[in-house]
Amino acid sequence: MPLKRLDDTAREIVQKANEIAHDYDLEYVGTEHILLAILQHEAGVGARALATLGVDHQTARQRIDELVQRDKEETWVFGRLPGTPHYLNVIERAMDVAQQLEAPHISSEHLLLALFPDKESTAARALASLGVTRRKCRDAVLKLLSA
């Protein structure tokens, strides 16, 4: 199970993502909650990498709120139930990212990079709208890890 490979930072992020989802009165934890939790853990490589790309918690939260509101409006108009992204998929992808970077544990930077493959997720859409690409983010992460 990938959860066993989480380091303390990643465990705090997963826990915080759950709290953020609860604060939104949601019954699921989505990629957007993981992104906000990464940004709240300012000491983590993930948050620091995003900061070098000009993304802070307030800006990301505002963009996520706009995207979620738009999704709610579209759902109401079309009468569909919104899909609920599962953060365990992100954690599983983070395990692959950690292996690629030869890291023994999953940390914030791995969770961050694992948000990009699902381009339709709220987190990926928010990052894209803020001008953050996977390549830019990966470069920022690698720069921080090599320092």
PDB file of C-alpha atoms in Angstrom, residues 15-146:
ATOM      1  CA  GLN A  15      -4.297  14.550   6.894  1.00  0.00           C
ATOM      2  CA  LYS A  16      -4.551  18.263   6.078  1.00  0.00           C
ATOM      3  CA  ALA A  17      -6.231  17.464   2.732  1.00  0.00           C
ATOM      4  CA  ASN A  18      -8.893  15.563   4.679  1.00  0.00           C
ATOM      5  CA  GLU A  19      -9.373  18.544   6.989  1.00  0.00           C
ATOM      6  CA  ILE A  20      -9.658  20.944   4.049  1.00  0.00           C
ATOM      7  CA  ALA A  21     -12.281  18.734   2.391  1.00  0.00           C
ATOM      8  CA  HIS A  22     -14.155  18.648   5.706  1.00  0.00           C
ATOM      9  CA  ASP A  23     -13.949  22.464   5.907  1.00  0.00           C
ATOM     10  CA  TYR A  24     -15.581  22.585   2.474  1.00  0.00           C
ATOM     11  CA  ASP A  25     -18.322  20.261   3.848  1.00  0.00           C
ATOM     12  CA  LEU A  26     -17.485  17.614   1.259  1.00  0.00           C
ATOM     13  CA  GLU A  27     -17.744  13.866   1.505  1.00  0.00           C
ATOM     14  CA  TYR A  28     -14.648  13.237  -0.590  1.00  0.00           C
ATOM     15  CA  VAL A  29     -11.042  14.338  -0.755  1.00  0.00           C
ATOM     16  CA  GLY A  30     -10.062  15.617  -4.163  1.00  0.00           C
ATOM     17  CA  THR A  31      -6.868  16.597  -5.884  1.00  0.00           C
ATOM     18  CA  GLU A  32      -7.630  20.227  -5.108  1.00  0.00           C
ATOM     19  CA  HIS A  33      -7.460  19.461  -1.391  1.00  0.00           C
ATOM     20  CA  ILE A  34      -4.087  17.785  -1.800  1.00  0.00           C
ATOM     21  CA  LEU A  35      -2.814  20.846  -3.681  1.00  0.00           C
ATOM     22  CA  LEU A  36      -4.024  23.220  -0.958  1.00  0.00           C
ATOM     23  CA  ALA A  37      -2.513  20.998   1.731  1.00  0.00           C
ATOM     24  CA  ILE A  38       0.830  20.961  -0.101  1.00  0.00           C
ATOM     25  CA  LEU A  39       0.764  24.759  -0.224  1.00  0.00           C
ATOM     26  CA  GLN A  40      -0.054  24.996   3.484  1.00  0.00           C
ATOM     27  CA  HIS A  41       3.002  22.910   4.301  1.00  0.00           C
ATOM     28  CA  GLU A  42       5.307  25.795   3.429  1.00  0.00           C
ATOM     29  CA  ALA A  43       8.496  24.023   4.509  1.00  0.00           C
ATOM     30  CA  GLY A  44       7.931  21.185   2.042  1.00  0.00           C
ATOM     31  CA  VAL A  45       9.683  21.017  -1.312  1.00  0.00           C
ATOM     32  CA  GLY A  46       6.291  20.965  -3.042  1.00  0.00           C
ATOM     33  CA  ALA A  47       5.193  24.320  -1.604  1.00  0.00           C
ATOM     34  CA  ARG A  48       8.628  25.841  -2.145  1.00  0.00           C
ATOM     35  CA  ALA A  49       8.670  24.675  -5.777  1.00  0.00           C
ATOM     36  CA  LEU A  50       5.260  26.236  -6.364  1.00  0.00           C
ATOM     37  CA  ALA A  51       6.412  29.446  -4.678  1.00  0.00           C
ATOM     38  CA  THR A  52       9.294  29.715  -7.152  1.00  0.00           C
ATOM     39  CA  LEU A  53       6.649  29.474  -9.887  1.00  0.00           C
ATOM     40  CA  GLY A  54       4.598  32.268  -8.305  1.00  0.00           C
ATOM     41  CA  VAL A  55       1.868  30.119  -6.768  1.00  0.00           C
ATOM     42  CA  ASP A  56       0.821  30.737  -3.186  1.00  0.00           C
ATOM     43  CA  HIS A  57      -1.967  29.255  -1.075  1.00  0.00           C
ATOM     44  CA  GLN A  58      -4.323  32.221  -1.392  1.00  0.00           C
ATOM     45  CA  THR A  59      -4.050  32.425  -5.186  1.00  0.00           C
ATOM     46  CA  ALA A  60      -4.490  28.674  -5.606  1.00  0.00           C
ATOM     47  CA  ARG A  61      -7.461  28.551  -3.244  1.00  0.00           C
ATOM     48  CA  GLN A  62      -9.143  31.397  -5.077  1.00  0.00           C
ATOM     49  CA  ARG A  63      -8.640  29.667  -8.436  1.00  0.00           C
ATOM     50  CA  ILE A  64      -9.842  26.328  -7.051  1.00  0.00           C
ATOM     51  CA  ASP A  65     -12.945  27.971  -5.586  1.00  0.00           C
ATOM     52  CA  GLU A  66     -13.701  29.523  -8.993  1.00  0.00           C
ATOM     53  CA  LEU A  67     -13.269  26.169 -10.751  1.00  0.00           C
ATOM     54  CA  VAL A  68     -15.375  24.291  -8.215  1.00  0.00           C
ATOM     55  CA  GLN A  69     -18.127  26.914  -8.416  1.00  0.00           C
ATOM     56  CA  ARG A  70     -18.119  26.698 -12.220  1.00  0.00           C
ATOM     57  CA  ASP A  71     -18.279  22.885 -12.004  1.00  0.00           C
ATOM     58  CA  LYS A  72     -21.240  23.119  -9.616  1.00  0.00           C
ATOM     59  CA  GLU A  73     -23.069  25.460 -11.977  1.00  0.00           C
ATOM     60  CA  GLU A  74     -22.425  23.175 -14.950  1.00  0.00           C
ATOM     61  CA  THR A  75     -23.534  20.164 -12.931  1.00  0.00           C
ATOM     62  CA  TRP A  76     -26.755  21.873 -11.972  1.00  0.00           C
ATOM     63  CA  VAL A  77     -27.430  22.952 -15.548  1.00  0.00           C
ATOM     64  CA  PHE A  78     -26.841  19.505 -17.010  1.00  0.00           C
ATOM     65  CA  GLY A  79     -28.281  17.587 -14.057  1.00  0.00           C
ATOM     66  CA  ARG A  80     -25.177  15.426 -13.617  1.00  0.00           C
ATOM     67  CA  LEU A  81     -23.611  14.443 -10.348  1.00  0.00           C
ATOM     68  CA  PRO A  82     -20.057  15.731 -10.069  1.00  0.00           C
ATOM     69  CA  GLY A  83     -17.300  13.194 -10.318  1.00  0.00           C
ATOM     70  CA  THR A  84     -15.252  12.761  -7.175  1.00  0.00           C
ATOM     71  CA  PRO A  85     -11.532  12.379  -7.808  1.00  0.00           C
ATOM     72  CA  HIS A  86      -9.828   9.997  -5.405  1.00  0.00           C
ATOM     73  CA  TYR A  87      -6.687  11.116  -3.735  1.00  0.00           C
ATOM     74  CA  LEU A  88      -5.442   7.542  -3.454  1.00  0.00           C
ATOM     75  CA  ASN A  89      -4.801   7.663  -7.210  1.00  0.00           C
ATOM     76  CA  VAL A  90      -2.536  10.648  -6.614  1.00  0.00           C
ATOM     77  CA  ILE A  91      -0.745   8.793  -3.838  1.00  0.00           C
ATOM     78  CA  GLU A  92      -0.224   5.780  -6.096  1.00  0.00           C
ATOM     79  CA  ARG A  93       1.181   8.019  -8.836  1.00  0.00           C
ATOM     80  CA  ALA A  94       3.336   9.758  -6.220  1.00  0.00           C
ATOM     81  CA  MET A  95       4.885   6.380  -5.452  1.00  0.00           C
ATOM     82  CA  ASP A  96       5.911   6.108  -9.106  1.00  0.00           C
ATOM     83  CA  VAL A  97       7.308   9.648  -9.052  1.00  0.00           C
ATOM     84  CA  ALA A  98       9.293   8.877  -5.900  1.00  0.00           C
ATOM     85  CA  GLN A  99      10.732   5.766  -7.544  1.00  0.00           C
ATOM     86  CA  GLN A 100      11.686   7.757 -10.652  1.00  0.00           C
ATOM     87  CA  LEU A 101      13.483  10.282  -8.449  1.00  0.00           C
ATOM     88  CA  GLU A 102      15.048   7.433  -6.457  1.00  0.00           C
ATOM     89  CA  ALA A 103      13.497   8.611  -3.207  1.00  0.00           C
ATOM     90  CA  PRO A 104      12.892   6.086  -0.421  1.00  0.00           C
ATOM     91  CA  HIS A 105       9.643   7.764   0.677  1.00  0.00           C
ATOM     92  CA  ILE A 106       6.816   9.780  -0.827  1.00  0.00           C
ATOM     93  CA  SER A 107       7.000  13.440   0.156  1.00  0.00           C
ATOM     94  CA  SER A 108       5.295  16.705  -0.796  1.00  0.00           C
ATOM     95  CA  GLU A 109       7.183  17.086  -4.062  1.00  0.00           C
ATOM     96  CA  HIS A 110       6.077  13.629  -5.199  1.00  0.00           C
ATOM     97  CA  LEU A 111       2.453  14.356  -4.324  1.00  0.00           C
ATOM     98  CA  LEU A 112       2.706  17.639  -6.221  1.00  0.00           C
ATOM     99  CA  LEU A 113       4.102  16.064  -9.373  1.00  0.00           C
ATOM    100  CA  ALA A 114       1.471  13.306  -9.154  1.00  0.00           C
ATOM    101  CA  LEU A 115      -1.287  15.906  -9.537  1.00  0.00           C
ATOM    102  CA  PHE A 116      -0.443  16.606 -13.194  1.00  0.00           C
ATOM    103  CA  PRO A 117      -1.354  13.410 -15.117  1.00  0.00           C
ATOM    104  CA  ASP A 118      -5.114  13.795 -14.630  1.00  0.00           C
ATOM    105  CA  LYS A 119      -5.553  16.990 -16.635  1.00  0.00           C
ATOM    106  CA  GLU A 120      -9.270  17.140 -15.803  1.00  0.00           C
ATOM    107  CA  SER A 121      -8.728  17.175 -12.039  1.00  0.00           C
ATOM    108  CA  THR A 122      -9.411  20.423 -10.231  1.00  0.00           C
ATOM    109  CA  ALA A 123      -5.811  20.651  -9.028  1.00  0.00           C
ATOM    110  CA  ALA A 124      -4.342  20.170 -12.507  1.00  0.00           C
ATOM    111  CA  ARG A 125      -6.768  22.684 -13.993  1.00  0.00           C
ATOM    112  CA  ALA A 126      -5.981  25.217 -11.252  1.00  0.00           C
ATOM    113  CA  LEU A 127      -2.228  24.803 -11.745  1.00  0.00           C
ATOM    114  CA  ALA A 128      -2.590  25.106 -15.532  1.00  0.00           C
ATOM    115  CA  SER A 129      -4.655  28.272 -15.175  1.00  0.00           C
ATOM    116  CA  LEU A 130      -1.879  29.684 -12.976  1.00  0.00           C
ATOM    117  CA  GLY A 131       0.674  28.924 -15.695  1.00  0.00           C
ATOM    118  CA  VAL A 132       2.259  25.975 -13.898  1.00  0.00           C
ATOM    119  CA  THR A 133       3.173  23.081 -16.170  1.00  0.00           C
ATOM    120  CA  ARG A 134       4.437  19.692 -15.105  1.00  0.00           C
ATOM    121  CA  ARG A 135       7.804  20.445 -16.715  1.00  0.00           C
ATOM    122  CA  LYS A 136       8.211  23.788 -14.900  1.00  0.00           C
ATOM    123  CA  CYS A 137       7.166  22.198 -11.638  1.00  0.00           C
ATOM    124  CA  ARG A 138       9.451  19.202 -12.061  1.00  0.00           C
ATOM    125  CA  ASP A 139      12.376  21.511 -12.902  1.00  0.00           C
ATOM    126  CA  ALA A 140      11.674  23.599  -9.794  1.00  0.00           C
ATOM    127  CA  VAL A 141      11.467  20.472  -7.631  1.00  0.00           C
ATOM    128  CA  LEU A 142      14.705  19.054  -9.026  1.00  0.00           C
ATOM    129  CA  LYS A 143      16.474  22.370  -8.474  1.00  0.00           C
ATOM    130  CA  LEU A 144      15.355  22.443  -4.842  1.00  0.00           C
ATOM    131  CA  LEU A 145      16.316  18.817  -4.278  1.00  0.00           C
ATOM    132  CA  SER A 146      19.774  19.339  -5.712  1.00  0.00           C
TER     133      SER A 146
END
